[in-house]
Amino acid sequence: MADSENQKFCLQEVLESFKSCLSPEKEIYIEHYVSGWKGLVKLLNSLGSLFGFISKDAVSKTQILMNFLKSENGPHYATVQSMVKFELDNKLVDVDKKGIYPESGCRTLLRLHRALRWLQLFLERLRTSKEDDKTSVMCRDAYNESLAQHHTWLIRKSAGMAFYSLPVRPAFFEVMNVGTPEQVVDVLGKAVPLLCEVYQITEELYQKHNLLDLP
Ligand SMILES: CCCCCCCC/C=C\CCCCCCCC(=O)N[C@@H](COP(=O)(O)O)[C@H](O)/C=C/CCCCCCCCCCCCC
């Protein structure tokens, strides 16, 4: 595991990354988008081995996108918009057939995009929760409403088991490294609309190009 994945999680830092990923023209910078996910993986890694398979998948997907960014085609992968244009223009996406480009930027980002919807729903539940509400239930409900429909039975069962081991709400708030519960709620109040905006821009772009069901 890379050093950066072992570092302490900080919600504020994740928020900054997702903030920086939006250009004034509302393009989404992939580097900052990935950096937001890397920040989240730090939290995942602190939750124990039951979350290992989720962390592994998230790391692998961020790595695929980082590799594109560092490749000779890197400039085309600067934003989600330029990546979609480049991969579609050059027929690098499995729009019709399955399995030719199993690691295209578009399908890889789509997986993270779907996970962003889960995150948005989960954080909104956390933000409006009461002290003794169960994080496992909030997480499960957000998952069932979003990512679950894209996952196999086995993944759904494994994710469900991992959710049971989530820390209780006060301990979870501690891990966020923000301060008092009131401060956490305040930061979550800023994070949710921001994630919502990033999600919506991506959703509309993918919808326009018929990319929402990429295999
Ligand atoms: C204030 C912060 C609090 C929340 C912190 C959350 C930290 C979460 C960090 C990362 C989330 C994981 C993102 C996972 C991406 C999953 C992408 C995906 O759907 N992959 C599946 C499909 O990929 P392909 O096979 O088509 O390439 C893949 O099959 C999935 C594998 C792993 C299972 C993913 C389960 C996701 C459950 C939602 C995350 C729960 C984390 C709970 C932590 C509070």
mmCIF file of C-alpha atoms and ligand atoms in Angstrom:
data_model
loop_
_atom_site.group_PDB
_atom_site.id
_atom_site.type_symbol
_atom_site.label_atom_id
_atom_site.label_comp_id
_atom_site.label_asym_id
_atom_site.label_seq_id
_atom_site.Cartn_x
_atom_site.Cartn_y
_atom_site.Cartn_z
ATOM 1 C CA MET A 1 0.000 0.000 0.000
ATOM 2 C CA ALA A 2 1.359 3.448 -0.886
ATOM 3 C CA ASP A 3 2.309 5.771 1.983
ATOM 4 C CA SER A 4 -0.343 8.336 1.061
ATOM 5 C CA GLU A 5 -3.032 5.665 1.613
ATOM 6 C CA ASN A 6 -1.789 5.113 5.190
ATOM 7 C CA GLN A 7 -1.954 8.771 6.166
ATOM 8 C CA LYS A 8 -4.627 10.157 8.466
ATOM 9 C CA PHE A 9 -7.965 10.988 6.893
ATOM 10 C CA CYS A 10 -9.110 14.598 6.869
ATOM 11 C CA LEU A 11 -12.590 15.460 5.590
ATOM 12 C CA GLN A 12 -11.571 19.064 4.934
ATOM 13 C CA GLU A 13 -8.809 17.903 2.578
ATOM 14 C CA VAL A 14 -11.232 15.729 0.630
ATOM 15 C CA LEU A 15 -13.581 18.665 0.351
ATOM 16 C CA GLU A 16 -10.748 20.846 -0.975
ATOM 17 C CA SER A 17 -9.927 18.267 -3.669
ATOM 18 C CA PHE A 18 -13.514 18.068 -4.882
ATOM 19 C CA LYS A 19 -13.708 21.872 -4.781
ATOM 20 C CA SER A 20 -10.554 22.183 -6.893
ATOM 21 C CA CYS A 21 -11.840 19.688 -9.431
ATOM 22 C CA LEU A 22 -14.401 22.160 -10.808
ATOM 23 C CA SER A 23 -13.090 24.718 -13.305
ATOM 24 C CA PRO A 24 -14.878 28.077 -13.718
ATOM 25 C CA GLU A 25 -16.413 26.613 -16.912
ATOM 26 C CA LYS A 26 -17.602 23.636 -14.850
ATOM 27 C CA GLU A 27 -15.180 21.186 -16.367
ATOM 28 C CA ILE A 28 -13.996 18.472 -13.978
ATOM 29 C CA TYR A 29 -10.255 18.077 -13.491
ATOM 30 C CA ILE A 30 -9.484 14.370 -13.256
ATOM 31 C CA GLU A 31 -6.358 14.902 -11.150
ATOM 32 C CA HIS A 32 -8.317 16.573 -8.340
ATOM 33 C CA TYR A 33 -11.244 14.167 -8.712
ATOM 34 C CA VAL A 34 -8.859 11.265 -8.206
ATOM 35 C CA SER A 35 -7.169 13.070 -5.360
ATOM 36 C CA GLY A 36 -10.580 13.361 -3.608
ATOM 37 C CA TRP A 37 -11.042 9.594 -3.926
ATOM 38 C CA LYS A 38 -7.523 8.927 -2.675
ATOM 39 C CA GLY A 39 -8.354 10.980 0.405
ATOM 40 C CA LEU A 40 -11.477 8.874 0.985
ATOM 41 C CA VAL A 41 -9.501 5.667 0.628
ATOM 42 C CA LYS A 42 -7.435 6.771 3.652
ATOM 43 C CA LEU A 43 -10.599 6.629 5.726
ATOM 44 C CA LEU A 44 -11.560 3.286 4.244
ATOM 45 C CA ASN A 45 -8.149 1.872 5.151
ATOM 46 C CA SER A 46 -8.617 2.886 8.766
ATOM 47 C CA LEU A 47 -11.879 0.923 9.039
ATOM 48 C CA GLY A 48 -10.364 -2.557 9.073
ATOM 49 C CA SER A 49 -9.794 -5.549 6.848
ATOM 50 C CA LEU A 50 -13.466 -6.099 5.977
ATOM 51 C CA PHE A 51 -13.183 -2.970 3.833
ATOM 52 C CA GLY A 52 -10.013 -4.203 2.127
ATOM 53 C CA PHE A 53 -11.750 -5.440 -1.030
ATOM 54 C CA ILE A 54 -13.516 -2.087 -1.460
ATOM 55 C CA SER A 55 -10.310 -0.143 -0.929
ATOM 56 C CA LYS A 56 -8.486 -2.375 -3.420
ATOM 57 C CA ASP A 57 -11.065 -1.684 -6.112
ATOM 58 C CA ALA A 58 -11.092 2.070 -5.453
ATOM 59 C CA VAL A 59 -7.265 2.185 -5.541
ATOM 60 C CA SER A 60 -7.155 0.204 -8.769
ATOM 61 C CA LYS A 61 -9.626 2.560 -10.431
ATOM 62 C CA THR A 62 -7.840 5.712 -9.311
ATOM 63 C CA GLN A 63 -4.584 4.164 -10.512
ATOM 64 C CA ILE A 64 -5.987 3.477 -13.993
ATOM 65 C CA LEU A 65 -6.985 7.133 -14.306
ATOM 66 C CA MET A 66 -3.640 8.365 -12.953
ATOM 67 C CA ASN A 67 -1.839 6.157 -15.484
ATOM 68 C CA PHE A 68 -3.810 7.780 -18.314
ATOM 69 C CA LEU A 69 -2.939 11.213 -16.931
ATOM 70 C CA LYS A 70 0.756 10.326 -16.875
ATOM 71 C CA SER A 71 0.726 8.721 -20.326
ATOM 72 C CA GLU A 72 1.620 10.423 -23.610
ATOM 73 C CA ASN A 73 -2.112 11.109 -24.038
ATOM 74 C CA GLY A 74 -2.141 12.770 -20.616
ATOM 75 C CA PRO A 75 -3.339 16.194 -21.809
ATOM 76 C CA HIS A 76 -6.507 14.554 -23.210
ATOM 77 C CA TYR A 77 -7.223 13.240 -19.726
ATOM 78 C CA ALA A 78 -6.987 16.629 -18.009
ATOM 79 C CA THR A 79 -10.764 16.891 -17.596
ATOM 80 C CA VAL A 80 -13.663 14.460 -17.723
ATOM 81 C CA GLN A 81 -15.001 16.397 -20.712
ATOM 82 C CA SER A 82 -11.734 16.160 -22.688
ATOM 83 C CA MET A 83 -11.366 12.461 -21.791
ATOM 84 C CA VAL A 84 -14.880 11.657 -23.063
ATOM 85 C CA LYS A 85 -14.214 13.534 -26.302
ATOM 86 C CA PHE A 86 -10.809 11.909 -26.822
ATOM 87 C CA GLU A 87 -11.937 8.346 -26.106
ATOM 88 C CA LEU A 88 -15.104 8.653 -28.195
ATOM 89 C CA ASP A 89 -13.339 10.346 -31.136
ATOM 90 C CA ASN A 90 -10.711 7.589 -31.109
ATOM 91 C CA LYS A 91 -13.186 4.746 -30.505
ATOM 92 C CA LEU A 92 -11.491 3.752 -27.252
ATOM 93 C CA VAL A 93 -14.744 3.013 -25.423
ATOM 94 C CA ASP A 94 -16.863 -0.169 -25.443
ATOM 95 C CA VAL A 95 -20.006 1.654 -26.555
ATOM 96 C CA ASP A 96 -21.396 -1.261 -28.591
ATOM 97 C CA LYS A 97 -19.243 -4.261 -27.808
ATOM 98 C CA LYS A 98 -18.149 -5.671 -24.477
ATOM 99 C CA GLY A 99 -14.602 -6.298 -23.357
ATOM 100 C CA ILE A 100 -12.402 -4.615 -25.955
ATOM 101 C CA TYR A 101 -11.513 -1.690 -23.722
ATOM 102 C CA PRO A 102 -12.204 -3.046 -20.213
ATOM 103 C CA GLU A 103 -10.067 -0.317 -18.689
ATOM 104 C CA SER A 104 -11.082 2.744 -20.685
ATOM 105 C CA GLY A 105 -11.046 6.039 -18.821
ATOM 106 C CA CYS A 106 -14.779 6.491 -19.430
ATOM 107 C CA ARG A 107 -15.864 3.167 -17.913
ATOM 108 C CA THR A 108 -13.403 3.480 -15.036
ATOM 109 C CA LEU A 109 -14.613 6.941 -14.141
ATOM 110 C CA LEU A 110 -18.220 5.745 -14.464
ATOM 111 C CA ARG A 111 -17.606 3.281 -11.588
ATOM 112 C CA LEU A 112 -16.308 6.097 -9.369
ATOM 113 C CA HIS A 113 -19.127 8.352 -10.531
ATOM 114 C CA ARG A 114 -21.690 5.790 -9.345
ATOM 115 C CA ALA A 115 -19.826 5.539 -6.043
ATOM 116 C CA LEU A 116 -19.990 9.330 -5.748
ATOM 117 C CA ARG A 117 -23.775 9.067 -5.723
ATOM 118 C CA TRP A 118 -23.522 6.602 -2.822
ATOM 119 C CA LEU A 119 -21.178 8.999 -1.004
ATOM 120 C CA GLN A 120 -23.523 11.928 -1.529
ATOM 121 C CA LEU A 121 -26.498 9.962 -0.144
ATOM 122 C CA PHE A 122 -24.480 8.599 2.779
ATOM 123 C CA LEU A 123 -23.079 11.991 3.788
ATOM 124 C CA GLU A 124 -26.507 13.602 3.604
ATOM 125 C CA ARG A 125 -27.848 10.901 5.942
ATOM 126 C CA LEU A 126 -24.892 11.437 8.296
ATOM 127 C CA ARG A 127 -25.419 15.189 8.233
ATOM 128 C CA THR A 128 -29.074 14.944 9.236
ATOM 129 C CA SER A 129 -28.637 12.016 11.646
ATOM 130 C CA LYS A 130 -29.094 11.995 15.409
ATOM 131 C CA GLU A 131 -26.422 10.920 17.872
ATOM 132 C CA ASP A 132 -27.606 7.333 18.254
ATOM 133 C CA ASP A 133 -28.532 6.696 14.617
ATOM 134 C CA LYS A 134 -26.626 3.761 13.151
ATOM 135 C CA THR A 135 -23.921 4.493 10.572
ATOM 136 C CA SER A 136 -24.312 0.932 9.254
ATOM 137 C CA VAL A 137 -27.986 1.560 8.447
ATOM 138 C CA MET A 138 -27.238 4.942 6.838
ATOM 139 C CA CYS A 139 -24.489 3.369 4.766
ATOM 140 C CA ARG A 140 -26.616 0.358 3.769
ATOM 141 C CA ASP A 141 -29.625 2.494 2.778
ATOM 142 C CA ALA A 142 -27.435 4.831 0.692
ATOM 143 C CA TYR A 143 -25.802 1.793 -0.939
ATOM 144 C CA ASN A 144 -29.119 0.081 -1.730
ATOM 145 C CA GLU A 145 -30.371 3.297 -3.306
ATOM 146 C CA SER A 146 -27.345 3.693 -5.557
ATOM 147 C CA LEU A 147 -24.404 1.352 -6.112
ATOM 148 C CA ALA A 148 -26.090 -1.917 -5.178
ATOM 149 C CA GLN A 149 -28.014 -2.155 -8.459
ATOM 150 C CA HIS A 150 -24.671 -2.268 -10.334
ATOM 151 C CA HIS A 151 -23.094 -4.980 -8.160
ATOM 152 C CA THR A 152 -23.222 -8.760 -8.169
ATOM 153 C CA TRP A 153 -24.878 -10.726 -5.359
ATOM 154 C CA LEU A 154 -21.487 -11.604 -3.874
ATOM 155 C CA ILE A 155 -20.283 -8.002 -3.769
ATOM 156 C CA ARG A 156 -23.594 -6.881 -2.252
ATOM 157 C CA LYS A 157 -23.343 -9.511 0.490
ATOM 158 C CA SER A 158 -19.692 -8.690 1.245
ATOM 159 C CA ALA A 159 -20.429 -4.966 1.323
ATOM 160 C CA GLY A 160 -23.407 -5.604 3.615
ATOM 161 C CA MET A 161 -21.195 -7.521 6.057
ATOM 162 C CA ALA A 162 -18.572 -4.783 6.043
ATOM 163 C CA PHE A 163 -21.206 -2.127 6.807
ATOM 164 C CA TYR A 164 -22.098 -3.923 10.073
ATOM 165 C CA SER A 165 -18.565 -3.276 11.324
ATOM 166 C CA LEU A 166 -18.710 0.506 10.827
ATOM 167 C CA PRO A 167 -17.966 2.540 13.957
ATOM 168 C CA VAL A 168 -20.870 4.189 15.758
ATOM 169 C CA ARG A 169 -21.692 7.763 14.784
ATOM 170 C CA PRO A 170 -19.614 9.601 17.487
ATOM 171 C CA ALA A 171 -16.542 7.458 16.668
ATOM 172 C CA PHE A 172 -17.107 7.958 12.958
ATOM 173 C CA PHE A 173 -17.253 11.735 13.446
ATOM 174 C CA GLU A 174 -13.936 11.536 15.362
ATOM 175 C CA VAL A 175 -12.252 9.786 12.442
ATOM 176 C CA MET A 176 -13.191 12.668 10.163
ATOM 177 C CA ASN A 177 -10.707 14.920 11.969
ATOM 178 C CA VAL A 178 -12.820 18.032 11.723
ATOM 179 C CA GLY A 179 -13.602 18.900 15.341
ATOM 180 C CA THR A 180 -16.835 18.879 17.296
ATOM 181 C CA PRO A 181 -19.938 17.097 15.954
ATOM 182 C CA GLU A 182 -21.378 20.525 15.133
ATOM 183 C CA GLN A 183 -18.299 21.326 13.043
ATOM 184 C CA VAL A 184 -18.575 17.960 11.269
ATOM 185 C CA VAL A 185 -22.218 18.671 10.434
ATOM 186 C CA ASP A 186 -21.198 22.101 9.185
ATOM 187 C CA VAL A 187 -18.492 20.702 6.874
ATOM 188 C CA LEU A 188 -20.879 18.004 5.654
ATOM 189 C CA GLY A 189 -23.326 20.788 4.814
ATOM 190 C CA LYS A 190 -20.690 22.210 2.455
ATOM 191 C CA ALA A 191 -19.533 18.844 1.119
ATOM 192 C CA VAL A 192 -22.899 17.456 0.028
ATOM 193 C CA PRO A 193 -23.905 20.240 -2.422
ATOM 194 C CA LEU A 194 -20.407 20.239 -3.861
ATOM 195 C CA LEU A 195 -20.423 16.479 -4.484
ATOM 196 C CA CYS A 196 -23.915 16.873 -5.868
ATOM 197 C CA GLU A 197 -22.702 19.439 -8.411
ATOM 198 C CA VAL A 198 -19.745 17.294 -9.533
ATOM 199 C CA TYR A 199 -22.059 14.292 -9.794
ATOM 200 C CA GLN A 200 -24.688 16.174 -11.797
ATOM 201 C CA ILE A 201 -22.200 17.573 -14.324
ATOM 202 C CA THR A 202 -20.762 14.103 -14.933
ATOM 203 C CA GLU A 203 -24.197 12.499 -15.084
ATOM 204 C CA GLU A 204 -25.394 14.956 -17.754
ATOM 205 C CA LEU A 205 -22.219 14.553 -19.798
ATOM 206 C CA TYR A 206 -22.431 10.748 -19.700
ATOM 207 C CA GLN A 207 -26.148 10.857 -20.484
ATOM 208 C CA LYS A 208 -25.564 13.114 -23.478
ATOM 209 C CA HIS A 209 -23.048 10.643 -24.907
ATOM 210 C CA ASN A 210 -24.985 7.553 -23.907
ATOM 211 C CA LEU A 211 -22.215 6.325 -21.600
ATOM 212 C CA LEU A 212 -24.188 5.601 -18.443
ATOM 213 C CA ASP A 213 -24.381 1.842 -19.051
ATOM 214 C CA LEU A 214 -20.825 1.145 -20.177
ATOM 215 C CA PRO A 215 -20.033 -2.528 -19.461
HETATM 216 C C1 LIG B 1 -16.785 11.902 5.217
HETATM 217 C C2 LIG B 1 -16.360 10.693 4.639
HETATM 218 C C3 LIG B 1 -17.123 9.547 5.096
HETATM 219 C C4 LIG B 1 -17.279 8.543 4.074
HETATM 220 C C5 LIG B 1 -16.018 7.889 3.726
HETATM 221 C C6 LIG B 1 -16.236 6.916 2.702
HETATM 222 C C7 LIG B 1 -14.984 6.325 2.268
HETATM 223 C C8 LIG B 1 -15.254 5.562 1.048
HETATM 224 C C9 LIG B 1 -14.078 5.440 0.194
HETATM 225 C C10 LIG B 1 -14.139 4.840 -0.932
HETATM 226 C C11 LIG B 1 -15.429 4.301 -1.421
HETATM 227 C C12 LIG B 1 -15.254 3.164 -2.247
HETATM 228 C C13 LIG B 1 -15.528 3.394 -3.658
HETATM 229 C C14 LIG B 1 -15.694 2.090 -4.285
HETATM 230 C C15 LIG B 1 -15.754 2.199 -5.741
HETATM 231 C C16 LIG B 1 -16.537 1.060 -6.247
HETATM 232 C C17 LIG B 1 -16.562 1.050 -7.734
HETATM 233 C C18 LIG B 1 -17.371 -0.165 -8.162
HETATM 234 O O1 LIG B 1 -18.575 -0.121 -8.150
HETATM 235 N N1 LIG B 1 -16.680 -1.238 -8.521
HETATM 236 C C19 LIG B 1 -17.351 -2.492 -8.847
HETATM 237 C C20 LIG B 1 -17.510 -2.603 -10.345
HETATM 238 O O2 LIG B 1 -16.261 -2.487 -10.967
HETATM 239 P P1 LIG B 1 -15.924 -3.373 -12.257
HETATM 240 O O3 LIG B 1 -15.909 -4.798 -11.785
HETATM 241 O O4 LIG B 1 -17.020 -3.139 -13.215
HETATM 242 O O5 LIG B 1 -14.586 -2.899 -12.712
HETATM 243 C C21 LIG B 1 -16.556 -3.628 -8.266
HETATM 244 O O6 LIG B 1 -17.100 -4.845 -8.642
HETATM 245 C C22 LIG B 1 -16.652 -3.429 -6.792
HETATM 246 C C23 LIG B 1 -15.844 -3.888 -5.951
HETATM 247 C C24 LIG B 1 -15.809 -3.474 -4.509
HETATM 248 C C25 LIG B 1 -17.102 -3.266 -3.826
HETATM 249 C C26 LIG B 1 -17.570 -1.882 -3.742
HETATM 250 C C27 LIG B 1 -18.613 -1.711 -2.687
HETATM 251 C C28 LIG B 1 -18.804 -0.262 -2.450
HETATM 252 C C29 LIG B 1 -19.595 -0.005 -1.207
HETATM 253 C C30 LIG B 1 -19.637 1.448 -0.870
HETATM 254 C C31 LIG B 1 -18.487 1.893 -0.067
HETATM 255 C C32 LIG B 1 -18.665 1.610 1.375
HETATM 256 C C33 LIG B 1 -17.595 2.203 2.216
HETATM 257 C C34 LIG B 1 -18.101 2.464 3.565
HETATM 258 C C35 LIG B 1 -17.231 3.350 4.336
HETATM 259 C C36 LIG B 1 -17.921 4.295 5.214
#
